[in-house]
Coordinates of C-alpha atoms in Angstrom, one line a residue:
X1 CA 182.4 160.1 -57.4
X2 CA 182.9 158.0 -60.8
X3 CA 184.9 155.8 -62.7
X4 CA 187.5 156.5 -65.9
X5 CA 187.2 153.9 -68.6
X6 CA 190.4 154.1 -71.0
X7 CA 193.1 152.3 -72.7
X8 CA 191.1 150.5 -75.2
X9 CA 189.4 151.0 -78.6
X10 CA 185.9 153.2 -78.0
X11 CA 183.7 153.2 -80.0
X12 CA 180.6 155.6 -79.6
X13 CA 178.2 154.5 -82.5
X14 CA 177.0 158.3 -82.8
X15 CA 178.6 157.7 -86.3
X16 CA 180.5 155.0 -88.6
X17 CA 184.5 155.2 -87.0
X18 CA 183.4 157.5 -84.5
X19 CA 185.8 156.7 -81.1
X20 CA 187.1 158.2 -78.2
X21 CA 190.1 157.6 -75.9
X22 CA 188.4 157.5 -72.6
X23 CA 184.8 158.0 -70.9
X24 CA 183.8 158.8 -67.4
X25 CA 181.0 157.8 -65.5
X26 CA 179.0 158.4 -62.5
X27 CA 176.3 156.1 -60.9
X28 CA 174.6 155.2 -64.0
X29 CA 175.4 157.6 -66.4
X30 CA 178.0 159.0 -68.4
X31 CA 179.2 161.8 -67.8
X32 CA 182.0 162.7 -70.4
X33 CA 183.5 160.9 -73.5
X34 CA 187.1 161.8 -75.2
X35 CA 190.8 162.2 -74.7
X36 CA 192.0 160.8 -71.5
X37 CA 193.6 164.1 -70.9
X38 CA 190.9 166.3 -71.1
X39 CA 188.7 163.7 -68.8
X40 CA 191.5 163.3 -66.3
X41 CA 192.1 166.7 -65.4
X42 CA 188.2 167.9 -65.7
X43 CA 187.2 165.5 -63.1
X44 CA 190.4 164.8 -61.6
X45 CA 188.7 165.1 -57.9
X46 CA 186.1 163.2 -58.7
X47 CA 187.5 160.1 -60.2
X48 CA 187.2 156.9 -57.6
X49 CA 187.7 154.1 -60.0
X50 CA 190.2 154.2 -63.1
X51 CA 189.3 150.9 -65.3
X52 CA 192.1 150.5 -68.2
X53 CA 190.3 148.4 -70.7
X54 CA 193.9 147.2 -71.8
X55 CA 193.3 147.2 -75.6
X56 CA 189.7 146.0 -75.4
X57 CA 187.1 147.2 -77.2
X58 CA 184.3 149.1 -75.8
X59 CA 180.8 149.7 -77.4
X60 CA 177.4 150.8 -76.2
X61 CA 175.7 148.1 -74.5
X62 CA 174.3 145.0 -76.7
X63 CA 170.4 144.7 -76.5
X64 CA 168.3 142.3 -77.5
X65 CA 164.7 143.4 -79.6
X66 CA 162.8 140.3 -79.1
X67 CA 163.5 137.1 -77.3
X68 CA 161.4 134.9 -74.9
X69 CA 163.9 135.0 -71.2
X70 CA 161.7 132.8 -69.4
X71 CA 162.0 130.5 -72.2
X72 CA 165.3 130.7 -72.9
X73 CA 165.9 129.7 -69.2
X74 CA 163.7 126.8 -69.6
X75 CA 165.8 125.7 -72.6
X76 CA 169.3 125.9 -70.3
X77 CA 167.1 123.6 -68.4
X78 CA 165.3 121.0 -70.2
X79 CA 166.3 118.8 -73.3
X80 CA 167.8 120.7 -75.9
X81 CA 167.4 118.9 -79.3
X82 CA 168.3 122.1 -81.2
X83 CA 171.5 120.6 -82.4
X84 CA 170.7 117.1 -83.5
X85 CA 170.9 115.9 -87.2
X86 CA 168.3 113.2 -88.0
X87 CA 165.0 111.8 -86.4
X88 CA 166.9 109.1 -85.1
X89 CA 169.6 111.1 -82.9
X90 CA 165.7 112.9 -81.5
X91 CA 164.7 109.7 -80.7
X92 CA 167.7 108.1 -79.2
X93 CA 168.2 111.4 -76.9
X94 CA 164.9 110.5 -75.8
X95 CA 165.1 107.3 -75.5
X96 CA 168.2 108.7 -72.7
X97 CA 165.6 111.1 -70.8
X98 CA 162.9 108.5 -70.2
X99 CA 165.1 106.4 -67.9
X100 CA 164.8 109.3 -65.4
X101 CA 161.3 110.3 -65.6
X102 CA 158.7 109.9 -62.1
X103 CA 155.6 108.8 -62.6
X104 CA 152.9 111.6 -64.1
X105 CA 156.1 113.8 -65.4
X106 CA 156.0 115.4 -68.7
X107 CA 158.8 114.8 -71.0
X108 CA 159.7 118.3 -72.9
X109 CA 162.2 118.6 -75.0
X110 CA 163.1 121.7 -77.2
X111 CA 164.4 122.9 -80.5
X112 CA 164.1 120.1 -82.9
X113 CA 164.1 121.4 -86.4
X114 CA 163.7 118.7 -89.5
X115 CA 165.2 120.8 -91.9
X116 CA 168.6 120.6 -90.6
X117 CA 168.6 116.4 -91.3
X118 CA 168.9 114.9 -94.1
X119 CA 165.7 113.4 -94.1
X120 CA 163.2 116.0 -93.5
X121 CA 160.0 113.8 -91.9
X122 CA 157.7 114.8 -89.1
X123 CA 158.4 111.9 -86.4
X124 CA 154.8 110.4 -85.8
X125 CA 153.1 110.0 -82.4
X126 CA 153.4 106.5 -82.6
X127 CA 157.2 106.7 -82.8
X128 CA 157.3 108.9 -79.4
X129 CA 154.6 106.3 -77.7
X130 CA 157.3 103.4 -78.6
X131 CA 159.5 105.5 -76.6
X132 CA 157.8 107.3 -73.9
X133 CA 154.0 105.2 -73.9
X134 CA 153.5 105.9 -70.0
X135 CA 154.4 110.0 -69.6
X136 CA 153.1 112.5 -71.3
X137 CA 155.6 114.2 -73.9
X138 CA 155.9 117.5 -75.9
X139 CA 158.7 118.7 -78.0
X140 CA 158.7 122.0 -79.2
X141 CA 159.5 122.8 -82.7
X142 CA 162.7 125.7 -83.0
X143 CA 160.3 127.7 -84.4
X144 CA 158.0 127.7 -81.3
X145 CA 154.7 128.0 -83.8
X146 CA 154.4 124.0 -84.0
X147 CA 155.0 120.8 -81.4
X148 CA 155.0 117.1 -81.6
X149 CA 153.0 114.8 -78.3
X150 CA 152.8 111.3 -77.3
X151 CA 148.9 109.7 -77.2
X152 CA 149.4 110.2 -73.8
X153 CA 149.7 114.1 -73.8
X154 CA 147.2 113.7 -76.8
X155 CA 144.6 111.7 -74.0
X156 CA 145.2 114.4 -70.9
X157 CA 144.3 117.1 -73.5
X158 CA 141.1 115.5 -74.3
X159 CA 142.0 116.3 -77.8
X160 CA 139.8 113.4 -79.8
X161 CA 139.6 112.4 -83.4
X162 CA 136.7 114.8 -84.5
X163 CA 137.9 117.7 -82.6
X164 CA 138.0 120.9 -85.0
X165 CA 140.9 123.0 -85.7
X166 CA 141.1 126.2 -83.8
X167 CA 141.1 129.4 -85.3
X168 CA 145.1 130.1 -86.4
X169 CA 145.9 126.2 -86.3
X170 CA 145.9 123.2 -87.6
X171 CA 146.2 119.6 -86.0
X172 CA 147.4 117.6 -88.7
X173 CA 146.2 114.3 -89.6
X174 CA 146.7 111.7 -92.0
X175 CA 145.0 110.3 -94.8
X176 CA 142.7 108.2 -92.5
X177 CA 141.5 111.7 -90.3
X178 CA 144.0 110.2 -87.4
X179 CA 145.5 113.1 -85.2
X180 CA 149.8 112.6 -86.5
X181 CA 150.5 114.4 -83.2
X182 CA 151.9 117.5 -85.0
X183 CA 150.0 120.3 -83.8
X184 CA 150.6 123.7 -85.9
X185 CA 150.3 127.2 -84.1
X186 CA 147.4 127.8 -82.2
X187 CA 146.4 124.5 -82.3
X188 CA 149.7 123.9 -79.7
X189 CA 147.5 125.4 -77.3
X190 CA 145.3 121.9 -76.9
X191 CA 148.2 120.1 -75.4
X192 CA 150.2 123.2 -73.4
X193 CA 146.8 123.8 -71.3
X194 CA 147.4 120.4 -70.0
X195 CA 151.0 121.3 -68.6
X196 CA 151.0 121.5 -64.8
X197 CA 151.3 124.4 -63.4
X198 CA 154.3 126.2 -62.1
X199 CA 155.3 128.3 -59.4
X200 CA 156.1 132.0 -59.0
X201 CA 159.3 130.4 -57.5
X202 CA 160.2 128.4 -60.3
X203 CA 159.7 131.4 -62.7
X204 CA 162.0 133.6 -61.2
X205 CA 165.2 130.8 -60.9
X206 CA 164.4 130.7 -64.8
X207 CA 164.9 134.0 -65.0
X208 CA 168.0 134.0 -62.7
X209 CA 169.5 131.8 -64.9
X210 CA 168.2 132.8 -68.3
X211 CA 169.7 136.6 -67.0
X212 CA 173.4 134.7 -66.4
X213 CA 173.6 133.3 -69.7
X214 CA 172.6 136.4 -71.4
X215 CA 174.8 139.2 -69.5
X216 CA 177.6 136.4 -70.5
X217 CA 176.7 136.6 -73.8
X218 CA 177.6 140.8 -73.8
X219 CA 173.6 141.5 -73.5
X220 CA 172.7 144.3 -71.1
X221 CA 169.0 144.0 -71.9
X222 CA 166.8 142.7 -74.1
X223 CA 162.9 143.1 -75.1
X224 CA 160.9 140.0 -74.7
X225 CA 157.3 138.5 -74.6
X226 CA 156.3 135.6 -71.7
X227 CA 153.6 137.2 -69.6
X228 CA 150.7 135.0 -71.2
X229 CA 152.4 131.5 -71.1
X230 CA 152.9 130.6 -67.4
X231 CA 150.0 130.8 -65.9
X232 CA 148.7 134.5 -64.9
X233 CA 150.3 137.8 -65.8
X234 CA 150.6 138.6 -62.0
X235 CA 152.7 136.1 -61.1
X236 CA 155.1 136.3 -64.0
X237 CA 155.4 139.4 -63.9
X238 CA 156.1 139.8 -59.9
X239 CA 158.8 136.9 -61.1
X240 CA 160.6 139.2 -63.2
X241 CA 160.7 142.3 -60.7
X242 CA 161.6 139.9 -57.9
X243 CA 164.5 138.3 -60.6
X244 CA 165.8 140.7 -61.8
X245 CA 165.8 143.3 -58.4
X246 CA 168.6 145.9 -59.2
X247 CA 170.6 144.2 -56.7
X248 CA 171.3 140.8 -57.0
X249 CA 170.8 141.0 -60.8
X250 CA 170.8 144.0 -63.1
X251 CA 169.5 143.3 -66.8
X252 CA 166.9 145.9 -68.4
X253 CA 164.1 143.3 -69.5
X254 CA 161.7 145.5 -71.7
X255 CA 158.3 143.4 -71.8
X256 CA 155.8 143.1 -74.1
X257 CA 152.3 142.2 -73.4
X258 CA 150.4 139.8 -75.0
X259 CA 146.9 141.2 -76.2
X260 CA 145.2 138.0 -74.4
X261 CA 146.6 139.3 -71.0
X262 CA 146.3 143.6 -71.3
X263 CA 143.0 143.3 -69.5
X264 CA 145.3 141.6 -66.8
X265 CA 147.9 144.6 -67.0
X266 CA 145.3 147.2 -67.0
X267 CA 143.4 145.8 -63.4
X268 CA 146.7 146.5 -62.1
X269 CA 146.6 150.4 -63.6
X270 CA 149.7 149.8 -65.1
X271 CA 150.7 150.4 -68.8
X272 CA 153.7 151.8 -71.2
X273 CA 156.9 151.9 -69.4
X274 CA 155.6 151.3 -66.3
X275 CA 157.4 149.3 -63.8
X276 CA 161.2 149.3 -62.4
X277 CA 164.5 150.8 -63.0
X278 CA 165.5 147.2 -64.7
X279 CA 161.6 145.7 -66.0
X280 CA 159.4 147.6 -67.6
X281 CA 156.0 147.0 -70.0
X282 CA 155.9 147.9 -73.7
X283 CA 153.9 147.3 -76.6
X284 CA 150.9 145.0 -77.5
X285 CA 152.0 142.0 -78.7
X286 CA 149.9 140.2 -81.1
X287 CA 150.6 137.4 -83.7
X288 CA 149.3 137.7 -87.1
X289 CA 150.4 134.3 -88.3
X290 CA 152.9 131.3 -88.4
X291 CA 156.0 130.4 -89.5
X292 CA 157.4 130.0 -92.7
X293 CA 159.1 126.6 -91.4
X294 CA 155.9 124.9 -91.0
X295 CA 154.5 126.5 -93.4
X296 CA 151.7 128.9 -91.4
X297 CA 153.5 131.9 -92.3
X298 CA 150.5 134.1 -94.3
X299 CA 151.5 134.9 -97.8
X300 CA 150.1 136.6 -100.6
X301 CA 150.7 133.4 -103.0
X302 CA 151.0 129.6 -102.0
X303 CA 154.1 128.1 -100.8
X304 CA 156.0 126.9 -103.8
X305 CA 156.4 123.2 -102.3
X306 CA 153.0 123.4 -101.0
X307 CA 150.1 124.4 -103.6
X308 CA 147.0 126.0 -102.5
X309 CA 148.4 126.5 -99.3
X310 CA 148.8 130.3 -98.1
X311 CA 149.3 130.1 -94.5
X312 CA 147.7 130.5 -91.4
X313 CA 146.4 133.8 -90.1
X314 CA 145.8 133.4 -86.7
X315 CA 143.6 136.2 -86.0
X316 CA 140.8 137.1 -88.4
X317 CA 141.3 140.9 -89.9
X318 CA 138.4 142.1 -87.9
X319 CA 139.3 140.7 -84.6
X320 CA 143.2 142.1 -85.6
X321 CA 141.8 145.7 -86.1
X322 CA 139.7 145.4 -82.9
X323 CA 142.6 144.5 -80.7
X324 CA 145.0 146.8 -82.2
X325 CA 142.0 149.8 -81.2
X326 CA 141.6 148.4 -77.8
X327 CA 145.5 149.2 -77.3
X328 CA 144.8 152.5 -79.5
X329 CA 141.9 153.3 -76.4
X330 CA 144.6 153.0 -74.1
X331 CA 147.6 154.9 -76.3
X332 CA 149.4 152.2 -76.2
X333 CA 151.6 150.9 -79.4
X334 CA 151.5 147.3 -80.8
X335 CA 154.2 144.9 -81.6
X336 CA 153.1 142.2 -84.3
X337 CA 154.6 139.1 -85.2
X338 CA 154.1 139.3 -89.0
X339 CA 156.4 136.9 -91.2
X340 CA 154.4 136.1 -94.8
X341 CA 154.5 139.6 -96.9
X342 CA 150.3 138.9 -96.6
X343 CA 150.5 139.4 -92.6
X344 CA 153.3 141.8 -92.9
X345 CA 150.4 143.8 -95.4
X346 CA 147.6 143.8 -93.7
X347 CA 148.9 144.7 -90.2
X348 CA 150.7 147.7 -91.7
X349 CA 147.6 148.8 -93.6
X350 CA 145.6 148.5 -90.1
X351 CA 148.5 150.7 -88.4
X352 CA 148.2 153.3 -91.1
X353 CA 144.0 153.2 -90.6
X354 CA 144.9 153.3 -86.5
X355 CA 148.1 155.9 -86.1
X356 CA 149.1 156.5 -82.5
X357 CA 149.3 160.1 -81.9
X358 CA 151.8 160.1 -78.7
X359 CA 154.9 159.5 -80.7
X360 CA 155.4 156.0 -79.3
X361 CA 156.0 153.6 -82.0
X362 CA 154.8 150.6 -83.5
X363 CA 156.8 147.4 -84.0
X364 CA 156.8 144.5 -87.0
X365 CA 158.4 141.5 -85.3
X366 CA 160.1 139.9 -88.2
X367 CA 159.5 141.4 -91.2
X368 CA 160.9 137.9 -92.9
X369 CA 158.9 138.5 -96.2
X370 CA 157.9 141.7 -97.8
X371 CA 156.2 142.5 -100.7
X372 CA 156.2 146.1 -102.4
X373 CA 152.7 147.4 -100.7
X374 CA 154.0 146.2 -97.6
X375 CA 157.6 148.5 -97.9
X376 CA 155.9 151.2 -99.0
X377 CA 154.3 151.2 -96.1
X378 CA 157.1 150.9 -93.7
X379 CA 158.7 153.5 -95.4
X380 CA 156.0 156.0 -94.3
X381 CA 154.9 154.4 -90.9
X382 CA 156.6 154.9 -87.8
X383 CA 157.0 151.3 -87.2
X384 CA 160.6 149.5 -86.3
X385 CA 161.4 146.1 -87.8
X386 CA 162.8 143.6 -85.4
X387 CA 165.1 141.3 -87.2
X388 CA 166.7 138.1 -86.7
X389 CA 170.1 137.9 -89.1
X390 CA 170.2 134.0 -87.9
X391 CA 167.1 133.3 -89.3
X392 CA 169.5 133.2 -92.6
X393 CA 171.8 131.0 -91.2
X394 CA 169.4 128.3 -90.4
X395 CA 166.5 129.1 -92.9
X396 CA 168.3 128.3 -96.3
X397 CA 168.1 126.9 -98.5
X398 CA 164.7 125.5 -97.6
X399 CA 163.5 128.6 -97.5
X400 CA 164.1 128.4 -101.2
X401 CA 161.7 125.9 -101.5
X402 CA 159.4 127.3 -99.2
X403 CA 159.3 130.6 -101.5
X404 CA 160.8 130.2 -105.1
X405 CA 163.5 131.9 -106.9
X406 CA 160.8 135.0 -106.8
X407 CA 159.8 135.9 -103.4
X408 CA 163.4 136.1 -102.1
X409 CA 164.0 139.4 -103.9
X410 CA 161.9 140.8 -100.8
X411 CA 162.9 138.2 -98.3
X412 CA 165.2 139.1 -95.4
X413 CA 165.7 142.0 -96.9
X414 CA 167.6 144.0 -94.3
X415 CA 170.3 146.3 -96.5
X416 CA 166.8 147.2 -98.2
X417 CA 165.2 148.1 -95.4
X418 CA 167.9 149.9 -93.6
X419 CA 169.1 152.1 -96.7
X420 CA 164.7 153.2 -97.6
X421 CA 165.5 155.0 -93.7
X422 CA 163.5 151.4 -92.3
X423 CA 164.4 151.5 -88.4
X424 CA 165.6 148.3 -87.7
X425 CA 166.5 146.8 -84.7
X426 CA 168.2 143.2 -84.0
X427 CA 167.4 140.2 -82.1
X428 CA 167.6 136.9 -81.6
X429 CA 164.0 135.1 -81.0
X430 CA 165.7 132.9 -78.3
X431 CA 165.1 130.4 -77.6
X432 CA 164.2 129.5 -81.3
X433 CA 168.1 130.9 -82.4
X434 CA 171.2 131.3 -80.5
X435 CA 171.3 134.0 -78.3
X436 CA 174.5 135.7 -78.9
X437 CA 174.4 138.7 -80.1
X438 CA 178.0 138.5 -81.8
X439 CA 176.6 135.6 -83.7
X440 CA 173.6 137.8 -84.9
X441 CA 176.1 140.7 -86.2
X442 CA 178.4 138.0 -88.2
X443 CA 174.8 136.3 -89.8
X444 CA 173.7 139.9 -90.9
X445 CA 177.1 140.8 -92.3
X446 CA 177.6 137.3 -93.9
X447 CA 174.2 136.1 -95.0
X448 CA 176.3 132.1 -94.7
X449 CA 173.9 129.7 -94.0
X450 CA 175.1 127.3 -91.5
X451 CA 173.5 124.2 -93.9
X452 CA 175.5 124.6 -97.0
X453 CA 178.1 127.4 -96.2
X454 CA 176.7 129.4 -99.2
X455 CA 176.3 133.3 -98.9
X456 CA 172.7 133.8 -99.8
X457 CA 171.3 137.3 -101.2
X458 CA 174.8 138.9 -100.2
X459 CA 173.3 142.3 -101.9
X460 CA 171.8 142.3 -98.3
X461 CA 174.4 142.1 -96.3
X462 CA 174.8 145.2 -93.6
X463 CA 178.5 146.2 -92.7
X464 CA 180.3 145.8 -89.6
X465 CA 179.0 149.1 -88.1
X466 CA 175.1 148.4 -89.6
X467 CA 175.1 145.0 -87.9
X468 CA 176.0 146.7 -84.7
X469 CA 174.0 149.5 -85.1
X470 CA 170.7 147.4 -85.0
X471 CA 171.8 145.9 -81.5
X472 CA 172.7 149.0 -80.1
X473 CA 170.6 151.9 -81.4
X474 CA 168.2 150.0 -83.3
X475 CA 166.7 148.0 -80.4
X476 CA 166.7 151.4 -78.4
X477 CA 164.7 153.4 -80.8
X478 CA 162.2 150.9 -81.2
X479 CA 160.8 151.4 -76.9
X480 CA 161.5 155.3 -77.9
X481 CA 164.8 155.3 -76.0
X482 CA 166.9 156.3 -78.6
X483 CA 168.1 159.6 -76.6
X484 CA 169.2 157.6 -73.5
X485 CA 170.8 154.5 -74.7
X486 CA 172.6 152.7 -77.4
X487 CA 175.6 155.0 -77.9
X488 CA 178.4 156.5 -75.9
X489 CA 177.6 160.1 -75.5
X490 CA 177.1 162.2 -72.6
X491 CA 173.7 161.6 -70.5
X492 CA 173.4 158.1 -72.0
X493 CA 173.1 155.1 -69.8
X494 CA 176.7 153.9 -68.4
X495 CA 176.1 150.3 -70.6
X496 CA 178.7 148.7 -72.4
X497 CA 180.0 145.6 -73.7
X498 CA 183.2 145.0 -73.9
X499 CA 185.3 142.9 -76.3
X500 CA 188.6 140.8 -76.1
X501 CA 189.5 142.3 -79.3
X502 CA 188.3 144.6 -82.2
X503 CA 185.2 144.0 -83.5
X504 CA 185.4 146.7 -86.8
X505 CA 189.3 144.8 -87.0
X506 CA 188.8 141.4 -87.1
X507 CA 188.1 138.8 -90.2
X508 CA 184.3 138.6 -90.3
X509 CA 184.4 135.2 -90.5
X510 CA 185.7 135.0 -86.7
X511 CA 183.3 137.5 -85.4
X512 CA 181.6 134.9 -83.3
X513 CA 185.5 133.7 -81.6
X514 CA 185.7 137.2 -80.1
X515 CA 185.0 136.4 -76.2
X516 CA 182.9 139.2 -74.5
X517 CA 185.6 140.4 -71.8
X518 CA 183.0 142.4 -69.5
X519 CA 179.2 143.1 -69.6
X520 CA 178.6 146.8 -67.7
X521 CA 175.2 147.6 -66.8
X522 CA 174.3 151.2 -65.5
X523 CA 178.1 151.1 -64.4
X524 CA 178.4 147.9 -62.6
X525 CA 180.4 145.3 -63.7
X526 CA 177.6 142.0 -63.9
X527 CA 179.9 140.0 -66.0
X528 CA 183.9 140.1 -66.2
X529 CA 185.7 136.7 -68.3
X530 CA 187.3 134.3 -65.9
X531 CA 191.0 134.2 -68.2
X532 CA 191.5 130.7 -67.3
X533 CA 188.5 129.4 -69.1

């Protein structure tokens, strides 16, 4: 027995316009797309549930290529300073939190990004001691690759005045050699090993609600990396099968495996794809350098507003090679955060010396800034790009700055990438942008950044059917599951997101108004718009 879908606008994504008047599923596939007619009378004795989508607007499910769940959950939860204009407003919301604090409880707050104020400074440690002098407290840059602490966090971490940068960081000091408390990049991981630890329990309820938000949000799955930040790979892991069960919540979490925990994931003799109908493990993930935000991200030149600085790389090129051929000895591919067009380089050159020979493919997470070597390569590489169209939105014009005039030719350069035959697939890096996938679509058609309201490097923009493409297909063809999801067509996954209205109709500019009027997930229904909200 199955179910009809009609009555709305369908669109199957096999090609640009390409729509149908009804499709009919069973269990958690479909079955048959195209005129209600044909579908009603072929399976007329079959049909349980009719759904009329009354005008809405069908397409294949949304899916997300890279975000953090667990920490997206943790920022539904904890102080979100993501939206705040100046150091002061930081500080005052703060100033609010440390009223409530117990005794020995960190303060975290996230998403606090300097380039949307006015005045662009690094709050100092000795501004958050004023504040919060008797817990320990750690804010978390949006960009996730720096963080600010108190002395006090500074004091449990044992980090002292002569204590050396790691490799792939940077603890910043002033002119004096005294620690700032801005940590860059690897060098976060002096204070975050003093965090206490949490429980299995604890991980899973952040999953539970990180997977609300995100089927609300029109997401059916998404591909993202936490199994190395919570304490053992076991018991994060066991929090995802046990959160997201199939039963009490259906999302398709694709997870990548940080290269500091495969040893972890092999002692458990599992590897690609293995795991449940609704969690399963993917690539390698490895970072090869920082963010262009805090200036870590690896480039080929210095940073225009920052001479003689190139970055950070934050594993050297021998000890990148050697863990991309550990995950080669196991057949497995790798997915490497690469944003500077030097780290974008030299992990693509290291992919072409290292090809996989199973078909699986290869991922570049970002793919912010190339440079000509570097596409070249992709164009020849069976690697998919995993792009964040927000980035524009909150990344100019400082990015200008960051860059010059120059660079940007190569810089988000998604229409480039896409019309060289560049699989590319779309994402949000949430918590560090919005998670909403409509927003994602109107930031890669509009190229508006949310600073200014100027359209930067509009040659780049994708159309309404690219942007979607690259959260449908795209995101499915880079875990190889092209041929099972991201369109309608028969034997594909019954996964769909449906809109209040037409998404290939509607101004661009409101793209992000349309509300997601259900969010079906190998046929189930996991979220439906209250209509009173």
């Amino acid at each position: 027995m199955g179910d009809l879908w009609f009555g709305g606008h369908i669109y199957t994504m096999q090609h640009e316009g390409d729509a149908v008047e009804a499709v009919y599923t069973e269990n958690d596939k479909i079955v048959a797309v195209g005129t209600y007619e044909k579908i009603y009378h072929t399976y007329f004795n079959s049909i349980e549930n009719e759904i009329n989508l009354q005008g809405k607007t069908m397409l294949p499910g949304f899916i997300d290529s890279h975000l953090h769940i667990l920490m997206h959950g943790e920022k539904l939860l904890r102080l979100d300073l993501s939206q705040l204009k100046s150091a002061d407003e930081v500080k005052e919301a703060l100033r609010n939190r440390t009223a409530n604090l117990s005794e020995g409880e960190w303060l975290i707050g996230e998403g606090w990004n300097e380039n949307q104020w006015e005045d662009p400074v690094i709050i100092h440690r000795s501004e958050l001691d004023e504040i919060c002098p008797n817990n320990p407290l750690m804010l978390t840059r949006v960009c996730r690759h720096a963080l600010l602490a108190n002395s006090h966090a500074i004091d449990l971490s044992n980090v002292k005045k002569d204590t050396s940068d790691p490799q792939g960081g940077i603890i910043v000091r002033d002119d004096n050699n005294d620690i700032t408390g801005y940590f860059l990049d690897t060098a976060q991981d002096l204070i975050k090993k003093s965090l206490p630890s949490v429980s299995k329990d604890y991980l899973q309820k952040v999953i539970e609600i990180a997977v609300d938000d995100l089927v609300s949000k029109g997401l059916v799955g998404g591909h993202s990396e936490d199994l190395s930040y919570y304490g053992s790979f076991d018991k994060t892991y066991r929090a995802f099968i046990d959160g997201i069960d199939g039963i009490n919540k259906k999302f398709k979490a694709h997870l990548l495996v940080h290269h500091e925990v495969i040893q972890d994931m092999f002692n458990q003799n599992l590897g690609w794809l293995d795991g449940t109908d609704y969690v399963e493990l993917g690539a390698i993930k490895i970072f090869a350098d920082g963010a262009i935000g805090g200036r870590t991200a690896w480039l080929t030149e210095e940073y225009s507003d920052d001479p003689g600085n190139n970055g950070v790389a934050i594993l050297s090129l021998e000890n990148l090679e050697k863990v991309v051929k550990e995950a080669r000895n196991h057949g497995l591919p790798i997915a490497v955060h690469a944003i500077g067009d030097r780290a974008a380089e030299e992990v693509l050159k290291i992919i072409n010396r290292n090809p996989l020979s199973n078909g699986r493919r290869d991922r570049l997470i970002h793919g912010q800034i190339l440079n000509e070597r570097a596409l070249e390569l992709l164009k020849i590489l069976p690697v998919a790009v995993d792009i964040q169209p927000l980035f524009v939105t909150s990344d100019f014009p400082w990015a200008i700055d960051r860059l010059g005039e120059e660079r940007l030719k190569l810089a988000y350069a998604w229409k480039t990438m896409i019309d060289q035959s560049v699989h590319c697939a779309g994402s949000s890096d949430a918590p560090i942008e919005e998670v909403s996938p409509l927003l994602g679509i109107q930031a890669a058609i509009l190229r508006k950044a949310s600073y200014d309201g100027k359209v930067y490097n509009p040659e780049e923009s994708l159309s309404v059917y690219e942007a979607i493409h690259i959260y449908t297909h795209g995101s499915a063809y880079a875990i190889n599951q092209e041929s099972t999801r991201g369109r309608l067509i028969e034997g594909y996954a019954a996964d769909f997101t449906i809109l209040e209205e037409d998404i290939f109709q509607v101004d661009p500019e409101q793209i992000h108004e349309i509300d997601i009027y259900m969010t079906v997930i190998d046929g189930e229904i996991v979220y439906k718009r209250n209509p009173y909200y």
